[in-house]
XYZ file of C-alpha atoms in Angstrom:
769
model
C 40.586 83.046 107.732
C 42.622 80.036 106.700
C 39.381 78.114 106.275
C 37.969 80.871 104.042
C 40.969 80.611 101.734
C 41.141 76.820 101.771
C 37.411 76.539 101.072
C 37.881 78.066 97.634
C 40.726 75.697 96.774
C 38.824 72.656 98.037
C 35.693 73.555 96.097
C 37.668 74.223 92.916
C 39.131 70.706 93.201
C 35.706 69.172 93.832
C 34.434 70.638 90.573
C 36.684 68.214 88.680
C 34.731 65.022 89.585
C 31.368 66.566 90.481
C 31.173 69.747 88.386
C 29.261 68.068 85.584
C 26.185 67.894 87.840
C 26.048 71.723 87.996
C 25.229 72.134 84.329
C 21.759 73.534 83.739
C 19.561 74.937 86.481
C 21.754 73.626 89.290
C 24.621 75.951 88.284
C 23.335 78.657 90.639
C 24.307 76.410 93.563
C 27.929 77.290 92.830
C 27.256 80.714 94.384
C 26.755 79.138 97.818
C 30.494 79.333 98.507
C 31.038 83.062 97.799
C 27.733 83.951 99.496
C 28.780 82.063 102.624
C 32.195 83.687 102.622
C 30.629 87.112 102.115
C 28.417 86.565 105.175
C 31.501 85.377 107.089
C 33.441 88.560 106.336
C 30.419 90.778 107.028
C 30.496 89.438 110.586
C 33.908 91.092 111.083
C 32.658 94.609 110.258
C 31.766 95.606 113.872
C 35.141 94.482 115.234
C 37.181 96.092 112.457
C 35.204 99.364 112.644
C 36.148 99.513 116.348
C 39.833 99.403 115.379
C 40.425 95.715 116.124
C 42.667 93.551 113.973
C 42.108 89.840 113.554
C 45.217 87.694 113.121
C 45.915 84.021 112.478
C 49.251 82.214 112.741
C 50.077 78.662 111.722
C 53.706 77.558 111.161
C 54.371 76.142 107.712
C 58.093 76.315 106.853
C 59.433 78.256 109.851
C 63.060 77.577 108.916
C 62.508 79.697 105.776
C 60.264 82.226 107.476
C 57.166 81.020 105.588
C 54.073 80.679 107.766
C 50.335 80.819 107.336
C 50.075 84.335 108.758
C 46.804 86.104 108.004
C 45.796 89.609 109.037
C 42.352 91.180 108.757
C 42.047 94.950 109.095
C 40.010 97.623 107.332
C 41.911 97.375 104.035
C 41.851 93.586 103.735
C 38.205 93.521 104.875
C 37.208 95.989 102.145
C 38.842 93.854 99.478
C 37.522 90.601 100.972
C 33.959 91.931 100.821
C 34.458 93.006 97.211
C 35.953 89.651 96.256
C 33.193 87.599 97.852
C 30.299 90.031 97.322
C 30.810 90.752 93.639
C 31.981 87.163 93.279
C 28.597 85.950 94.555
C 26.769 88.003 91.932
C 29.117 86.846 89.167
C 28.628 83.202 90.167
C 24.849 83.677 89.990
C 25.063 85.660 86.740
C 27.219 83.033 85.045
C 24.672 80.254 85.630
C 22.216 81.436 82.922
C 24.882 83.255 80.886
C 26.863 80.057 80.277
C 23.974 77.597 80.568
C 24.661 74.490 78.548
C 28.312 75.352 77.996
C 30.370 72.197 77.832
C 33.039 73.685 80.101
C 30.743 75.218 82.733
C 32.173 72.981 85.462
C 35.665 74.009 84.448
C 34.590 77.675 84.536
C 33.426 77.435 88.139
C 36.566 75.520 89.127
C 38.791 78.263 87.720
C 36.635 80.998 89.240
C 36.700 79.377 92.690
C 40.458 78.955 92.456
C 40.841 82.599 91.505
C 38.596 83.784 94.330
C 40.560 81.761 96.884
C 43.863 83.090 95.531
C 42.637 86.697 95.710
C 41.465 86.194 99.288
C 44.902 84.810 100.062
C 46.561 87.896 98.566
C 44.529 90.403 100.600
C 44.616 88.422 103.855
C 48.244 87.243 103.862
C 50.555 88.938 106.331
C 53.621 86.943 105.291
C 55.048 88.397 102.062
C 56.207 85.006 100.782
C 52.735 83.592 101.344
C 51.317 86.680 99.628
C 53.568 86.013 96.644
C 52.377 82.394 96.368
C 48.755 83.566 96.209
C 49.796 86.392 93.874
C 51.121 83.895 91.347
C 48.042 81.711 91.756
C 45.908 84.677 90.676
C 48.043 84.980 87.534
C 47.736 81.280 86.763
C 43.981 81.079 87.413
C 43.372 84.287 85.422
C 45.352 82.703 82.564
C 42.826 79.853 82.508
C 39.884 82.262 82.788
C 41.041 84.685 80.089
C 41.741 81.772 77.760
C 38.492 80.032 78.726
C 37.371 79.970 75.092
C 40.382 77.873 74.217
C 39.190 77.095 70.706
C 39.627 80.786 69.871
C 43.152 81.785 68.820
C 42.654 85.376 70.016
C 41.650 84.154 73.499
C 44.698 81.914 73.723
C 46.997 84.739 72.643
C 45.434 87.193 75.111
C 45.810 84.755 77.984
C 49.477 84.188 77.114
C 50.155 87.930 76.944
C 48.422 88.495 80.282
C 50.364 85.654 81.885
C 53.641 86.855 80.371
C 53.249 90.438 81.567
C 51.899 89.681 85.046
C 54.205 86.691 85.470
C 57.267 88.754 84.571
C 56.237 91.420 87.043
C 55.613 88.730 89.652
C 59.150 87.418 89.206
C 60.569 90.867 89.965
C 58.140 91.297 92.846
C 59.389 88.078 94.406
C 62.934 89.471 94.449
C 61.713 92.677 96.064
C 59.711 90.882 98.760
C 62.575 88.523 99.590
C 64.939 91.493 99.815
C 62.520 93.323 102.117
C 62.220 90.320 104.396
C 65.969 89.740 104.457
C 66.760 93.344 105.384
C 64.002 93.722 107.973
C 64.671 90.339 109.576
C 61.075 89.152 109.155
C 58.707 88.317 106.330
C 55.699 89.565 108.286
C 54.277 92.823 106.902
C 53.262 93.980 110.367
C 56.808 93.351 111.605
C 58.202 95.266 108.622
C 56.144 98.290 109.641
C 58.206 98.448 112.837
C 61.467 98.535 110.844
C 60.273 100.799 108.026
C 62.767 103.564 108.783
C 65.639 101.131 108.440
C 64.328 99.986 105.052
C 63.778 103.551 103.811
C 67.318 104.573 104.777
C 68.970 101.468 103.371
C 71.119 101.724 100.251
C 68.924 99.091 98.552
C 65.680 100.991 99.183
C 65.537 102.264 95.591
C 66.025 98.753 94.207
C 63.278 97.394 96.464
C 60.885 100.084 95.222
C 61.744 99.323 91.605
C 61.012 95.620 92.067
C 57.787 96.178 93.996
C 56.585 98.770 91.480
C 57.261 96.328 88.637
C 54.993 93.739 90.240
C 52.247 96.228 91.079
C 52.307 98.053 87.728
C 52.135 94.891 85.635
C 49.304 93.402 87.681
C 47.273 96.635 87.750
C 47.916 97.441 84.076
C 49.804 100.686 84.579
C 51.494 102.420 81.660
C 53.418 101.056 79.777
C 52.190 97.571 80.828
C 48.520 98.382 80.345
C 48.039 96.724 76.954
C 47.345 93.230 78.298
C 44.046 94.278 79.897
C 42.127 95.310 76.730
C 43.270 92.069 75.132
C 41.927 90.152 78.117
C 38.423 91.257 77.114
C 38.366 88.142 74.932
C 37.246 86.320 78.079
C 33.523 85.775 78.718
C 31.866 88.840 80.249
C 31.382 87.373 83.777
C 35.132 86.903 83.931
C 35.765 90.465 82.752
C 33.320 91.796 85.343
C 35.044 89.903 88.139
C 38.716 90.062 87.220
C 38.950 93.441 85.559
C 36.713 95.640 87.666
C 36.825 94.488 91.258
C 39.553 91.934 91.916
C 42.646 90.934 89.953
C 43.556 94.274 88.441
C 43.201 95.879 91.868
C 45.720 93.432 93.365
C 48.579 95.768 92.414
C 46.712 98.694 93.982
C 46.180 96.614 97.112
C 49.901 95.772 97.254
C 50.869 99.457 97.080
C 48.284 100.360 99.713
C 49.401 97.533 101.994
C 53.090 98.375 101.693
C 52.574 102.132 102.093
C 53.324 101.985 105.856
C 56.479 100.006 105.087
C 57.906 101.810 102.048
C 55.791 104.928 101.482
C 56.144 108.544 102.422
C 59.396 109.314 100.571
C 60.064 111.172 97.336
C 61.214 107.924 95.730
C 57.766 106.508 96.476
C 55.635 109.579 95.798
C 56.866 110.926 92.472
C 57.018 107.642 90.496
C 53.492 106.724 91.572
C 52.109 110.175 90.788
C 53.834 110.257 87.397
C 52.960 106.690 86.321
C 49.457 106.895 87.772
C 48.884 110.288 86.169
C 50.068 109.161 82.741
C 47.990 105.976 82.971
C 44.762 107.657 83.998
C 44.900 110.398 81.366
C 46.245 108.205 78.538
C 43.640 105.477 79.068
C 40.730 107.855 79.641
C 41.595 109.591 76.374
C 41.752 106.241 74.575
C 38.373 105.153 75.962
C 36.459 107.883 74.107
C 37.577 106.517 70.712
C 36.490 102.906 71.313
C 33.304 101.560 69.799
C 33.291 98.128 71.458
C 31.563 98.246 74.836
C 34.149 96.027 76.517
C 36.917 98.088 74.933
C 35.422 101.250 76.419
C 35.137 99.611 79.827
C 38.645 98.164 79.589
C 40.345 101.508 78.956
C 38.202 103.305 81.536
C 39.177 100.571 84.022
C 42.860 101.175 83.318
C 42.256 104.884 83.867
C 40.532 104.193 87.192
C 43.478 102.046 88.282
C 45.770 104.934 87.353
C 43.704 107.227 89.585
C 44.142 104.826 92.512
C 47.917 104.608 92.015
C 47.966 108.393 91.659
C 46.130 108.839 94.998
C 48.355 106.362 96.842
C 51.358 108.234 95.470
C 50.103 111.529 96.942
C 50.006 109.719 100.270
C 48.073 112.190 102.421
C 45.260 111.026 104.725
C 42.780 112.705 102.372
C 44.174 110.976 99.285
C 44.226 107.564 100.981
C 40.621 108.030 102.111
C 39.776 109.054 98.540
C 41.508 105.891 97.298
C 39.533 103.643 99.671
C 36.261 105.296 98.609
C 37.122 105.140 94.910
C 37.991 101.427 95.190
C 34.407 100.742 96.256
C 32.891 103.315 93.877
C 34.644 101.884 90.864
C 33.923 98.266 91.763
C 30.184 98.940 92.036
C 29.582 100.882 88.840
C 32.168 99.115 86.679
C 31.045 95.596 87.595
C 27.466 96.694 86.883
C 28.425 98.055 83.463
C 30.357 94.911 82.589
C 27.409 92.689 83.502
C 25.066 94.925 81.499
C 27.413 94.621 78.529
C 27.297 90.856 78.872
C 23.510 90.850 78.665
C 23.541 93.161 75.640
C 26.060 90.943 73.873
C 24.150 87.820 74.888
C 20.834 89.118 73.526
C 21.894 91.183 70.499
C 25.048 89.373 69.424
C 27.066 92.599 69.207
C 28.911 95.038 71.443
C 29.404 97.696 68.783
C 28.117 100.954 70.283
C 27.379 102.373 66.839
C 24.807 99.613 66.213
C 23.075 99.700 69.602
C 20.177 101.978 70.470
C 16.737 101.976 72.078
C 17.260 98.818 74.118
C 15.324 100.355 77.032
C 12.134 99.201 75.280
C 13.086 95.537 75.584
C 15.601 95.541 78.462
C 14.043 98.120 80.789
C 15.536 96.891 84.141
C 18.971 96.912 82.542
C 18.338 100.413 81.217
C 17.712 101.556 84.794
C 20.851 99.789 85.992
C 22.891 101.308 83.151
C 21.577 104.800 83.889
C 22.346 104.559 87.616
C 25.811 103.094 87.009
C 26.574 105.779 84.401
C 25.441 108.533 86.790
C 27.634 107.140 89.551
C 30.506 106.967 87.079
C 29.831 110.590 86.117
C 29.768 111.712 89.738
C 26.270 113.182 89.798
C 25.188 114.463 93.243
C 23.567 111.857 95.497
C 25.585 109.087 93.881
C 28.581 107.428 95.455
C 30.663 108.531 92.502
C 29.991 112.158 93.429
C 31.549 111.645 96.865
C 34.495 109.773 95.396
C 35.167 112.433 92.771
C 34.988 115.238 95.354
C 37.488 113.428 97.555
C 39.864 113.078 94.589
C 39.690 116.830 93.954
C 40.182 117.597 97.650
C 43.231 115.341 97.738
C 44.851 117.042 94.737
C 44.024 120.548 95.963
C 45.657 119.949 99.347
C 49.086 118.900 98.064
C 52.136 121.098 98.616
C 53.806 123.656 96.315
C 52.693 124.226 92.733
C 51.541 120.613 92.414
C 47.844 121.265 93.285
C 47.179 123.108 90.029
C 48.810 120.458 87.841
C 47.374 117.467 89.683
C 43.885 118.921 89.911
C 43.846 119.823 86.215
C 44.988 116.299 85.404
C 42.201 114.816 87.553
C 39.537 117.085 86.033
C 40.459 116.268 82.425
C 40.581 112.534 83.237
C 37.169 112.621 84.889
C 35.661 114.442 81.900
C 36.796 111.642 79.605
C 35.633 108.979 82.080
C 32.241 110.660 82.358
C 31.865 110.470 78.591
C 32.955 106.818 78.561
C 30.538 105.952 81.381
C 27.594 107.562 79.596
C 28.621 105.839 76.375
C 28.582 102.405 78.038
C 25.646 102.828 80.402
C 23.316 105.205 78.582
C 23.958 105.134 74.828
C 22.733 101.536 74.155
C 19.363 102.288 75.749
C 18.545 105.677 74.177
C 17.267 106.493 70.705
C 15.145 104.441 68.330
C 15.156 100.649 68.671
C 16.296 99.008 65.395
C 13.903 96.513 63.863
C 16.345 93.642 64.244
C 16.172 94.008 68.046
C 12.363 94.090 68.313
C 12.109 90.451 69.352
C 14.705 90.636 72.116
C 13.317 89.522 75.477
C 14.427 90.181 79.017
C 16.778 87.363 80.100
C 16.756 85.401 83.349
C 16.399 87.269 86.646
C 19.909 86.145 87.555
C 21.292 88.105 84.589
C 19.644 91.493 85.151
C 19.251 91.537 88.945
C 23.029 91.533 89.801
C 23.897 94.674 87.739
C 20.782 96.427 88.999
C 21.673 95.611 92.608
C 25.225 96.929 92.165
C 23.950 100.131 90.558
C 21.423 100.633 93.373
C 24.168 100.194 95.953
C 26.078 102.997 94.230
C 23.074 105.254 94.753
C 22.428 104.051 98.327
C 26.006 104.672 99.442
C 25.872 108.088 97.777
C 22.616 109.136 99.419
C 23.540 107.673 102.804
C 27.344 107.694 103.009
C 27.291 106.993 106.736
C 26.455 103.382 105.889
C 30.000 102.721 104.781
C 32.317 105.440 106.078
C 32.917 104.551 109.738
C 32.278 100.839 109.289
C 34.399 100.174 106.205
C 36.079 103.063 104.396
C 37.716 104.947 107.261
C 39.184 101.705 108.673
C 40.539 100.903 105.196
C 42.257 104.293 104.917
C 43.521 103.962 108.507
C 45.125 100.628 107.618
C 46.900 102.252 104.648
C 48.485 105.018 106.701
C 48.777 102.959 109.905
C 47.060 105.575 112.057
C 43.406 106.355 112.809
C 41.421 108.371 110.275
C 37.973 109.557 111.275
C 36.596 111.666 108.439
C 32.833 111.311 107.989
C 31.727 111.272 104.367
C 29.280 114.049 103.515
C 27.048 114.793 100.563
C 27.298 118.545 100.919
C 30.406 120.558 101.773
C 29.043 123.958 100.851
C 29.906 126.186 97.942
C 33.629 125.817 97.399
C 36.233 125.152 94.720
C 35.648 121.396 94.855
C 31.955 121.870 94.039
C 32.909 124.191 91.186
C 35.288 121.594 89.751
C 32.622 118.891 90.060
C 30.135 121.061 88.209
C 32.704 121.869 85.536
C 33.417 118.145 85.091
C 29.728 117.335 84.732
C 29.102 120.175 82.289
C 32.065 119.486 80.018
C 31.559 115.726 80.128
C 27.887 116.043 79.236
C 28.740 118.536 76.497
C 31.284 116.095 75.059
C 28.705 113.298 75.140
C 26.086 115.389 73.353
C 28.439 116.787 70.726
C 30.585 113.776 69.901
C 29.042 110.675 68.378
C 31.038 107.446 68.476
C 32.157 106.201 65.080
C 34.636 103.819 63.532
C 36.527 106.776 62.056
C 37.555 107.880 65.526
C 38.992 104.456 66.212
C 40.827 104.538 62.878
C 42.319 107.902 63.811
C 43.669 106.738 67.159
C 45.044 103.532 65.622
C 47.267 105.585 63.349
C 49.540 105.997 66.334
C 49.767 102.283 67.113
C 53.397 102.225 66.026
C 54.171 104.497 68.986
C 52.142 102.503 71.497
C 53.859 100.512 74.263
C 52.218 97.353 72.943
C 53.830 97.805 69.529
C 57.214 98.707 71.030
C 57.193 95.693 73.345
C 55.961 93.460 70.509
C 58.851 94.600 68.331
C 61.269 94.028 71.188
C 59.797 90.552 71.646
C 60.248 89.915 67.923
C 63.920 90.876 68.086
C 64.480 88.711 71.149
C 62.805 85.781 69.415
C 64.899 86.348 66.282
C 68.051 86.437 68.390
C 66.968 83.279 70.202
C 66.430 81.466 66.909
C 69.870 82.433 65.613
C 71.457 81.585 68.948
C 69.738 78.200 68.975
C 70.742 77.388 65.417
C 74.326 78.327 66.194
C 74.836 76.695 69.571
C 72.193 73.957 69.415
C 72.543 72.539 65.954
C 71.571 68.971 66.865
C 75.062 67.457 66.609
C 76.102 65.589 69.742
C 79.815 65.994 69.029
C 79.388 69.784 68.890
C 77.524 69.797 72.208
C 80.254 67.729 73.858
C 82.967 69.934 72.414
C 81.380 73.122 73.772
C 80.712 71.597 77.176
C 84.313 70.442 77.480
C 85.710 73.795 76.271
C 83.561 75.713 78.740
C 84.513 73.372 81.598
C 88.180 73.675 80.645
C 88.104 77.471 80.659
C 86.190 77.582 83.942
C 88.481 75.119 85.672
C 91.596 76.793 84.280
C 90.441 80.186 85.538
C 89.766 78.789 88.996
C 93.066 76.907 88.997
C 95.307 79.799 87.966
C 93.425 82.360 90.073
C 93.704 80.278 93.216
C 97.327 80.963 94.170
C 100.369 78.710 93.960
C 100.303 75.848 91.481
C 102.055 72.591 92.323
C 103.475 70.655 89.371
C 104.373 67.542 91.375
C 102.299 65.692 93.971
C 103.369 66.051 97.573
C 103.221 62.319 98.208
C 103.233 59.195 95.980
C 102.915 55.579 97.036
C 105.245 53.087 95.372
C 103.938 51.782 92.036
C 103.551 48.033 91.528
C 103.913 46.164 88.266
C 100.186 45.354 88.359
C 99.262 49.031 88.487
C 101.633 49.883 85.630
C 100.203 47.051 83.542
C 96.611 48.176 84.165
C 97.462 51.769 83.233
C 99.060 50.598 80.004
C 95.940 48.583 79.195
C 93.816 51.661 79.906
C 95.892 53.797 77.554
C 95.637 51.204 74.801
C 91.870 50.895 75.293
C 91.442 54.686 75.162
C 93.450 54.874 71.942
C 91.343 52.106 70.413
C 88.130 53.882 71.494
C 88.961 57.143 69.752
C 90.409 55.638 66.602
C 88.181 52.655 65.825
C 85.465 52.893 63.146
C 83.449 50.000 64.560
C 80.776 50.714 67.162
C 81.050 47.295 68.768
C 84.823 47.639 69.011
C 84.364 51.018 70.701
C 81.883 49.511 73.184
C 84.285 46.683 74.028
C 87.198 49.100 74.418
C 85.083 51.317 76.649
C 84.192 48.329 78.820
C 87.912 47.530 79.134
C 88.432 51.064 80.455
C 85.682 50.533 83.026
C 87.017 47.161 84.163
C 90.523 48.609 84.392
C 89.206 51.287 86.767
C 87.603 48.500 88.803
C 91.028 46.849 89.194
C 92.541 50.144 90.343
C 89.819 50.448 92.978
C 90.668 46.931 94.166
C 94.370 47.786 94.343
C 93.553 50.832 96.516
C 91.358 48.902 98.969
C 87.891 49.869 97.691
C 86.328 46.518 96.744
C 82.743 47.740 97.317
C 83.264 50.626 94.910
C 84.902 48.232 92.436
C 81.886 45.913 92.544
C 79.519 48.844 91.965
C 81.610 50.009 89.011
C 81.788 46.451 87.656
C 78.001 46.059 87.786
C 77.361 49.399 86.097
C 79.904 48.761 83.347
C 78.477 45.324 82.643
C 74.927 46.642 82.341
C 76.095 49.548 80.215
C 77.916 47.284 77.798
C 74.875 45.029 77.435
C 72.581 47.985 76.790
C 75.010 49.520 74.293
C 75.272 46.267 72.384
C 71.488 45.861 72.260
C 70.962 49.417 71.061
C 73.857 49.678 68.623
C 73.472 46.227 67.113
C 70.844 47.338 64.582
C 72.350 50.737 63.761
C 73.983 51.383 60.361
C 77.781 51.357 59.981
C 79.769 54.010 61.773
C 80.412 57.189 59.773
C 83.175 59.633 60.595
C 82.571 63.135 59.269
C 85.545 64.714 61.035
C 88.389 65.996 58.826
C 91.998 66.424 59.892
C 91.453 69.931 61.211
C 88.509 68.779 63.340
C 90.518 65.853 64.664
C 93.452 68.085 65.540
C 91.079 70.488 67.301
C 89.543 67.643 69.280
C 92.971 66.307 70.280
C 94.038 69.752 71.504
C 90.834 70.225 73.500
C 91.040 66.759 75.026
C 94.724 67.143 75.907
C 94.121 70.549 77.464
C 91.183 69.269 79.496
C 93.220 66.274 80.665
C 96.153 68.502 81.641
C 93.851 70.793 83.665
C 92.275 67.838 85.462
C 95.747 66.434 86.189
C 96.910 69.727 87.664
C 93.774 69.927 89.804
C 94.419 66.405 91.061
C 97.987 67.376 91.975
C 96.722 70.438 93.842
C 94.361 68.216 95.819
C 97.218 65.892 96.783
C 99.189 68.870 98.045
C 96.377 70.109 100.296
C 96.066 69.171 103.924
C 93.498 66.438 104.457
C 90.590 66.931 106.839
C 88.938 63.625 107.656
C 86.142 65.061 109.822
C 83.408 64.113 107.374
C 84.697 60.606 106.634
C 85.310 60.066 110.366
C 81.713 61.028 111.110
C 80.360 58.514 108.619
C 82.762 55.829 109.797
C 81.851 56.334 113.447
C 78.095 56.570 112.942
C 77.371 54.198 110.057
C 76.741 51.222 112.332
C 75.510 53.139 115.386
C 72.841 55.169 113.570
C 72.040 53.042 110.512
C 73.058 49.532 111.662
C 75.132 49.034 108.513
C 78.720 47.869 108.267
C 79.290 49.012 104.681
C 79.879 52.761 105.017
C 79.354 53.516 101.326
C 76.026 51.702 101.252
C 74.908 53.453 104.446
C 75.755 56.841 102.936
C 73.770 56.071 99.794
C 70.759 54.518 101.506
C 70.503 56.419 104.796
C 72.552 59.600 105.049
C 71.826 60.552 101.427
C 68.673 58.491 101.048
C 66.642 61.307 99.480
C 69.300 61.867 96.815
C 69.350 58.174 96.013
C 65.569 57.992 95.873
C 65.352 60.847 93.378
C 68.143 59.318 91.311
C 66.118 56.103 91.164
C 63.041 58.097 90.149
C 64.985 59.811 87.351
C 66.339 56.512 86.085
C 62.859 54.984 86.252
C 61.411 57.838 84.220
C 64.202 57.488 81.684
C 63.604 53.730 81.477
C 59.879 54.269 80.910
C 60.694 56.797 78.201
C 63.090 54.419 76.461
C 60.559 51.614 76.721
C 57.858 53.846 75.224
C 60.088 54.834 72.316
C 61.001 51.229 71.639
C 57.347 50.248 71.796
C 56.395 52.962 69.329
C 59.207 51.871 67.031
C 58.036 48.269 67.159
C 54.476 49.324 66.335
C 55.738 51.400 63.408
C 57.747 48.426 62.168
C 54.693 46.164 62.405
C 52.619 48.613 60.355
C 55.285 48.720 57.672
């Protein structure tokens, strides 16, 4: 399993030097990776269907509880097959779709990275490892959504998607870390054993809030749904892969995976039912007013994700089985419809449903694929969608109390809207009279129409022969969600019952809506009247206010004046130190012990005071530099007096270099200007005196504390024994704190390179002048 994940990362890196060779007819070779991985995961179906679980453990950072722990069961296998299976078709589809594109190699690199990250998410058993892959999906999807980087709308959409999913990921990280800390392990399987402790803990509600934030933002749940329609600016292969079968289902996967750990309580059930219910109805309603094919598919995708969250919230074995079936149902028909949309856009140059008609005459295989996908979306008998829809109705009807009526009505209305949207996307472009401007359209490459047709045919095959997938794939997936065996064979016919009546009612009303309502731009105009009430508008306004506040804050506190920065830093440090000093107990005004003062020490201190006075009062930069160097050399003498010659030599070297650099830099600057008035000077004197008094008091407190020489004794005893050095200070810097010193050298080197670059640019500018 580790190899399967690493393969995607390795291949994505290899595209950087070798990807240019894949342009043209060789691009189809990129599908070898997902096809191989798909075959690899297919080989696990017999073992997983028998109830076996495949695990892998490799220590990574065991001190932090981070290990390469992978776990393959029915749920992760279902998602792995979707990721690699649909990924294989998308890789093949993209070869002719993007043929000749200058960034085709970059496209496959991003897509391979995303596929590997998604496999990592669904296979990871360690929650910290899961989070790392989770963030990699956000980053790689950012590159994919903004693939057309010369388009401002694409760049904006990718930033919005990254901002929303990244913000949710930040909260998710806190929730996962909290879960691991409380349960004593970051392994999901270990957390299952301590789930009762987590559910009864006082922080259980906070954990749920954080986990829900991550799942809702990633799976575009209300009110965070608005990023997904904007992400349709990406090329269609990306939309088909990310927004039907993989990325947007990552949040659904997280909820399903954590159900055995956190689920089964009212705090889990009601938020998911409410948010999922609002999302599925709100988005399904919005989808019927869209006229852009990808817009229709985007909102119907959000609605489908709401249905999945809704079913996981119900949490019964029937609802979890319905969720596992619907995951596969939706992936098959929605990926097919997205790929069909890509072909239509590629050949006609438009996705406007009001301008498309009669394309069956020139794109007949796609017309068949669109019809089959639309029928599966509608839930017609002998399609896989029919079985999935019936299971949804059974799950809502078998809830407790008065909820069945409300939940079932909600599901029926949502499915009516989704049926209309599915027919609009899969059937409408191919019916009616073909416009003259489309008469010369030709059927594209086999690799562009075969993938959607294959997906649509699978939707029919699984519907006509449900035994193909139930015991081998879907029941194990539902069993993994609830952590106990589920053996419910999928059937085409359950007799005449209420579920069949509801299915018939859905079909009749959805078909009636399709026949009676014609899509038009006026409908879109009507729904956009309410944009001011939409979550996108509200969050955009909130973002505007935050940005406005940030600008004012920046202009106030970061006005570009160094003296203001120093003043605020010193004031803040003074207040912080004063609070800690006066809140720490008794304050000593005199030191507990003083050594006798010599005339040399008194003389040096007097020189220091004079140099400080000259530094703050002089109007000459060079005089200030010289006075500052006197202060440094005076400190060196004090170090010598107190038996620290090595420290004195270090200080002497630094001061000398600093003075030289200051002189070189300041030599060509204009005369010194003092903008401070008397009030500003008085303020600065007060601040400086207060800061000095606080530091003095802290020093006195230190002298009155008992001295523990354990640390210094350790270094003194071990400097020569362990590091073979007689100078303790040097040994500390080079050996005991060698990493700190190395990074300090790196920082100074970077700063030196930056200064050198600036000086070089300045010299070039001077030469041009």
